Amino acid sequence: MQIDKNQLLRFTTAGSVDDGKSTLIGRLLYDSKSIFEDQLAAVERSTQKQGREGVDLALFTDGLRDEREQGITIDVAYRYFTTPKRKFIIADTPGHIQYTRNMVTGASTANAAIILIDARNGVVEQTKRHSFIASLLQIPHVIVCVNKMDLVDYAEARFNEIINQYEEFASKMMIKDVSFIPISALEGDNVVNKTQNMNWYGGATLLHKLENIYISSDVNKVDFRFPVQTVLRPQSKEFVDYRGYAGRIEGGIVRVGDEVSILPAGFTSKIKTIEKNGQQLAEAYAPMSVTITLEDDIDISRGNMLVKVNNQPEMEQDVTAMICWLDNQPQRDRAKYVIKQTTNEQKALIKETEYKYDINNLARNKDMSPLQMNEIAKVKIRTNAPLMFDSYRSNRNTGSFILIDEATNATVAAGMIV
Amino acid sequence: MDKYYLSYLDELESEAIFVLREVYAQFQNPVILFSGGKDSILVTHLAKKAFTPCSVPFPLMHIDTGHNFPETIAFRDQLVSNLGAKLIVGSVQQSIDEGRVLEEKGANASRNALQTTTLLDTIERQKIDCAIGGGRRDEEKARAKERFFSHRDDFGQWDPKNQRPELWNLFNGKYFDGEHFRVFPISNWTEMDVWNYIKRENIQIPSLYLAHEREVVWKNESWIPYSQFIKLKPNEEVVTKKIRFRTLGDITITGGIESSADTLEKVVQEVSMMRKTERGNRADDKRSETAMEDRKKQGYF
Ligand SMILES: Nc1nc2c(ncn2[C@@H]2O[C@H](COP(=O)(O)OP(=O)(O)O)[C@@H](O)[C@H]2O)c(=O)[nH]1
């Protein structure tokens, strides 16, 4: 398959404490020459301060003061590196207490997830949870890195055993594309550079894999969806009748002349121009930010959606969704929340909880108690006006939403429409 | 289908434009924090793109330490007039004169920390509910956890442990009276991305970013420009070097690097070979390991 050059790939990393996640990220940055001298010097100093020698790779991802003092990572942090092939954004999510909430956050925009397994321990509970979240959030590609191979004598048999363990439970989940790589983050085997220690492994190194995963199809290019962010009405004489609809294409492709419906009202019109920075384009596609003008004068505002006449999303006031509770304060019974989905904002009520997922054994429990932080449940939601949406499975951007508590303005839940 | 994908620069551009339009739609009185540095110039350029054919709907707000590169001020005024934008200046000198803050003493004194008070006072006085900044997550480790939409309490403070989760491209800009937001549209850009984009788009930047002859003093392990604000220690001397700046800020603490890169092409080339982070030349970040984080919690940029 042809690999598109110079694309952006976003990935998350997940593992249990001490599986070597920080070391792995440090190794990726270090071996891909993304570490600057002053950062290196700072890490050398910190390593020495802790009474050790050399460079502790894990310290490159060292975060905020509170975390350093407690020695843990408590929030999602973003790291960047670039190779001649791609630019990478790592959402570094902690493996601790709030891991569900944080991993869900990091996973929401990721093309790929790296799931770390300690070769000595094999698949553990945490591995299952992380894989479950990856499948729930529909991360298109999962790379299972079996780390610390140096501690199991680089044994092929052990690697295969872990693959089997993983495939056994993962077959029950909807994970699209899984691959396995045996690595040692500490020694650098198969992270950026190929190793002589595992000649039995014929596959790619982790970096090579990240550089070559085919991601162009991760974005829906079939169903045109254009949620209007704002309407541009210039004050100058030159543009008296100009009405530009500004937004980002969240799915599909659009061309000048296409017939579109404007939802929820349902009026139809034709695309007159597609503009980017004042220049006219013949066509545009997701995820481009553009300005669209129409042949007809129609009253359109933020939260409306332009779609093709013959390819329309669902339009309903009742939605069923998987939600993950993100807030310290549990769900309040019969409370009204604000639902934000694309650029549309409405009032919403969680009508009923169908079941909660027990993330430890993936069982579905008929548990109707209010949702607590980190809990995942299937719920029915009613909104005061229709939402225009697709299933999360077919479009992550039109199938996702957040709930906001008006009493605190906090973002309390993340939802994926089924 | 293969041609329907964006290069990473185009994707970053699209993301930033999306964020700027969200600011416009969600806030009443947003401004762009304009320092005269390349990042805030980039944000302004992106805002122009986001709203064409309308003019940029945000005033530019400059927190003026009084310790400026003259080039920065000239550049700022030119840009403001080209855009037809409104300029808001918050003056640190005024904060000092009004007794809101005390000028720092000692050899390494700077007005950097004082900016926070002036910034928060100006935000309050002008009833600003969103300040758009050019901060990038790759700049410094405390910034790595910053959100696109970053909430500030009614003391203007950032609580890194209690940030709103940010998922997909759904940004929650809701706030109560007295609170405000900082929004960072170029969060995901690196220094290299910024330079590549400036070159690609041929964006005008102050000449300070290109190598030029300048009188400088070796202080805090970098070349600090000689200006009327600098007090020389006995062992320090003023020399003329060919230097350029990687960031622009307070002239008393912004160090330049020796360079012969006097065109944009050469700068991009040099940045790609660079072995030190850009903030490595800023004395304000050298004060301690967590200098940036501590300032950010207080309400700094
Ligand atoms: N032998 C060996 N040790 C490793 C490897 N990767 C990480 N470690 C060690 O495992 C410990 C935990 O690693 P760290 O990266 O901090 O784990 P995290 O909690 O997942 O971020 C540290 O002592 C590392 O040096 C590896 O590939 N081989």
GROMACS .gro file of N, CA, C and O and ligand atoms in nm, chain A residues 14-26 52 56-59 61 71 73 92 95-96 116 118 120 146-152 154 183-189 191, ligand 1:
model
  200
   14ALA      N    1  -0.024   0.317   2.659
   14ALA     CA    2  -0.089   0.268   2.779
   14ALA      C    3  -0.013   0.148   2.832
   14ALA      O    4   0.039   0.068   2.755
   15GLY      N    5  -0.007   0.138   2.962
   15GLY     CA    6   0.058   0.023   3.023
   15GLY      C    7   0.036   0.032   3.172
   15GLY      O    8  -0.007   0.136   3.222
   16SER      N    9   0.062  -0.076   3.246
   16SER     CA   10   0.053  -0.067   3.391
   16SER      C   11   0.177   0.005   3.442
   16SER      O   12   0.275   0.020   3.370
   17VAL      N   13   0.169   0.046   3.568
   17VAL     CA   14   0.285   0.110   3.630
   17VAL      C   15   0.406   0.019   3.617
   17VAL      O   16   0.396  -0.101   3.638
   18ASP      N   17   0.517   0.077   3.580
   18ASP     CA   18   0.645   0.006   3.572
   18ASP      C   19   0.660  -0.088   3.453
   18ASP      O   20   0.755  -0.163   3.446
   19ASP      N   21   0.565  -0.085   3.363
   19ASP     CA   22   0.582  -0.165   3.241
   19ASP      C   23   0.688  -0.104   3.150
   19ASP      O   24   0.737  -0.168   3.059
   20GLY      N   25   0.720   0.024   3.175
   20GLY     CA   26   0.828   0.086   3.098
   20GLY      C   27   0.781   0.190   2.998
   20GLY      O   28   0.850   0.221   2.902
   21LYS      N   29   0.662   0.245   3.024
   21LYS     CA   30   0.606   0.343   2.931
   21LYS      C   31   0.693   0.468   2.920
   21LYS      O   32   0.723   0.513   2.808
   22SER      N   33   0.736   0.521   3.033
   22SER     CA   34   0.819   0.643   3.028
   22SER      C   35   0.951   0.613   2.959
   22SER      O   36   1.002   0.693   2.881
   23THR      N   37   1.007   0.499   2.990
   23THR     CA   38   1.134   0.462   2.927
   23THR      C   39   1.116   0.449   2.776
   23THR      O   40   1.201   0.494   2.698
   24LEU      N   41   1.005   0.390   2.735
   24LEU     CA   42   0.981   0.373   2.592
   24LEU      C   43   0.968   0.507   2.519
   24LEU      O   44   1.029   0.527   2.413
   25ILE      N   45   0.892   0.598   2.578
   25ILE     CA   46   0.877   0.728   2.513
   25ILE      C   47   1.013   0.799   2.508
   25ILE      O   48   1.052   0.855   2.406
   26GLY      N   49   1.085   0.793   2.621
   26GLY     CA   50   1.219   0.852   2.624
   26GLY      C   51   1.307   0.792   2.515
   26GLY      O   52   1.379   0.862   2.444
   52ARG      N   53   2.205   0.793   4.064
   52ARG     CA   54   2.232   0.691   3.962
   52ARG      C   55   2.320   0.750   3.852
   52ARG      O   56   2.344   0.870   3.848
   56ASP      N   57   1.861   0.846   3.268
   56ASP     CA   58   1.738   0.770   3.286
   56ASP      C   59   1.637   0.821   3.184
   56ASP      O   60   1.581   0.928   3.198
   57LEU      N   61   1.614   0.739   3.082
   57LEU     CA   62   1.528   0.782   2.971
   57LEU      C   63   1.389   0.821   3.018
   57LEU      O   64   1.322   0.905   2.959
   58ALA      N   65   1.344   0.757   3.127
   58ALA     CA   66   1.209   0.782   3.175
   58ALA      C   67   1.191   0.928   3.217
   58ALA      O   68   1.080   0.979   3.218
   59LEU      N   69   1.302   0.994   3.250
   59LEU     CA   70   1.290   1.131   3.301
   59LEU      C   71   1.259   1.235   3.192
   59LEU      O   72   1.224   1.347   3.223
   61THR      N   73   1.010   1.243   3.008
   61THR     CA   74   0.867   1.271   3.005
   61THR      C   75   0.819   1.320   3.142
   61THR      O   76   0.701   1.323   3.170
   71GLY      N   77   0.603   1.141   4.231
   71GLY     CA   78   0.662   1.038   4.146
   71GLY      C   79   0.561   0.969   4.055
   71GLY      O   80   0.580   0.856   4.014
   73THR      N   81   0.248   1.020   3.721
   73THR     CA   82   0.191   1.104   3.617
   73THR      C   83   0.042   1.114   3.642
   73THR      O   84  -0.024   1.013   3.655
   92ASP      N   85   0.048   1.111   2.617
   92ASP     CA   86   0.109   1.027   2.720
   92ASP      C   87   0.009   1.019   2.836
   92ASP      O   88  -0.009   1.115   2.908
   95GLY      N   89  -0.090   0.558   3.389
   95GLY     CA   90  -0.150   0.427   3.414
   95GLY      C   91  -0.210   0.415   3.553
   95GLY      O   92  -0.240   0.306   3.597
   96HIS      N   93  -0.228   0.529   3.621
   96HIS     CA   94  -0.270   0.521   3.761
   96HIS      C   95  -0.419   0.539   3.781
   96HIS      O   96  -0.497   0.518   3.691
  116LEU      N   97   0.147  -0.153   2.623
  116LEU     CA   98   0.271  -0.215   2.671
  116LEU      C   99   0.240  -0.334   2.760
  116LEU      O  100   0.150  -0.328   2.844
  118ASP      N  101   0.460  -0.613   3.007
  118ASP     CA  102   0.588  -0.657   3.062
  118ASP      C  103   0.603  -0.806   3.028
  118ASP      O  104   0.520  -0.888   3.067
  120ARG      N  105   0.768  -1.036   3.139
  120ARG     CA  106   0.770  -1.130   3.251
  120ARG      C  107   0.629  -1.159   3.302
  120ARG      O  108   0.598  -1.270   3.342
  146VAL      N  109   0.557  -0.589   2.348
  146VAL     CA  110   0.598  -0.675   2.458
  146VAL      C  111   0.737  -0.628   2.502
  146VAL      O  112   0.835  -0.647   2.431
  147ASN      N  113   0.738  -0.561   2.618
  147ASN     CA  114   0.861  -0.492   2.662
  147ASN      C  115   0.942  -0.579   2.758
  147ASN      O  116   0.892  -0.679   2.809
  148LYS      N  117   1.062  -0.535   2.782
  148LYS     CA  118   1.155  -0.600   2.875
  148LYS      C  119   1.192  -0.740   2.826
  148LYS      O  120   1.211  -0.832   2.907
  149MET      N  121   1.200  -0.754   2.694
  149MET     CA  122   1.239  -0.884   2.638
  149MET      C  123   1.377  -0.925   2.688
  149MET      O  124   1.409  -1.044   2.696
  150ASP      N  125   1.461  -0.826   2.724
  150ASP     CA  126   1.594  -0.859   2.778
  150ASP      C  127   1.585  -0.939   2.906
  150ASP      O  128   1.676  -1.014   2.939
  151LEU      N  129   1.474  -0.926   2.978
  151LEU     CA  130   1.461  -0.998   3.105
  151LEU      C  131   1.404  -1.139   3.088
  151LEU      O  132   1.394  -1.214   3.185
  152VAL      N  133   1.366  -1.173   2.966
  152VAL     CA  134   1.319  -1.311   2.941
  152VAL      C  135   1.409  -1.374   2.834
  152VAL      O  136   1.362  -1.454   2.752
  154TYR      N  137   1.522  -1.274   2.566
  154TYR     CA  138   1.481  -1.247   2.426
  154TYR      C  139   1.416  -1.372   2.364
  154TYR      O  140   1.439  -1.403   2.248
  183ILE      N  141   1.011  -0.586   2.223
  183ILE     CA  142   1.107  -0.477   2.238
  183ILE      C  143   1.178  -0.481   2.373
  183ILE      O  144   1.136  -0.553   2.465
  184SER      N  145   1.286  -0.406   2.383
  184SER     CA  146   1.339  -0.367   2.513
  184SER      C  147   1.358  -0.216   2.508
  184SER      O  148   1.445  -0.167   2.435
  185ALA      N  149   1.274  -0.146   2.583
  185ALA     CA  150   1.282   0.000   2.582
  185ALA      C  151   1.414   0.044   2.643
  185ALA      O  152   1.477   0.139   2.598
  186LEU      N  153   1.457  -0.030   2.746
  186LEU     CA  154   1.581   0.006   2.815
  186LEU      C  155   1.702  -0.010   2.725
  186LEU      O  156   1.788   0.078   2.717
  187GLU      N  157   1.709  -0.123   2.655
  187GLU     CA  158   1.825  -0.150   2.570
  187GLU      C  159   1.808  -0.091   2.429
  187GLU      O  160   1.903  -0.087   2.353
  188GLY      N  161   1.686  -0.055   2.396
  188GLY     CA  162   1.663   0.004   2.264
  188GLY      C  163   1.634  -0.097   2.155
  188GLY      O  164   1.629  -0.061   2.038
  189ASP      N  165   1.612  -0.222   2.189
  189ASP     CA  166   1.586  -0.324   2.087
  189ASP      C  167   1.451  -0.302   2.019
  189ASP      O  168   1.348  -0.296   2.086
  191VAL      N  169   1.298  -0.059   1.899
  191VAL     CA  170   1.218   0.062   1.919
  191VAL      C  171   1.239   0.151   1.797
  191VAL      O  172   1.148   0.169   1.716
  720LIG     N1  173   1.529  -0.461   3.194
  720LIG     C1  174   1.445  -0.370   3.146
  720LIG     N2  175   1.397  -0.276   3.229
  720LIG     C2  176   1.313  -0.185   3.178
  720LIG     C3  177   1.274  -0.185   3.043
  720LIG     N3  178   1.189  -0.080   3.022
  720LIG     C4  179   1.176  -0.018   3.141
  720LIG     N4  180   1.251  -0.081   3.235
  720LIG     C5  181   1.263  -0.045   3.377
  720LIG     O1  182   1.138  -0.060   3.440
  720LIG     C6  183   1.118   0.040   3.540
  720LIG     C7  184   0.990   0.116   3.514
  720LIG     O2  185   1.004   0.188   3.393
  720LIG     P1  186   0.923   0.322   3.363
  720LIG     O3  187   0.957   0.358   3.225
  720LIG     O4  188   0.946   0.420   3.470
  720LIG     O5  189   0.776   0.264   3.374
  720LIG     P2  190   0.633   0.334   3.365
  720LIG     O6  191   0.581   0.336   3.504
  720LIG     O7  192   0.553   0.243   3.278
  720LIG     O8  193   0.650   0.469   3.304
  720LIG     C8  194   1.242   0.128   3.535
  720LIG     O9  195   1.330   0.086   3.637
  720LIG     C9  196   1.301   0.099   3.398
  720LIG    O10  197   1.440   0.119   3.393
  720LIG    C10  198   1.327  -0.287   2.957
  720LIG    O11  199   1.300  -0.295   2.836
  720LIG     N5  200   1.412  -0.378   3.016
   0.00000   0.00000   0.00000
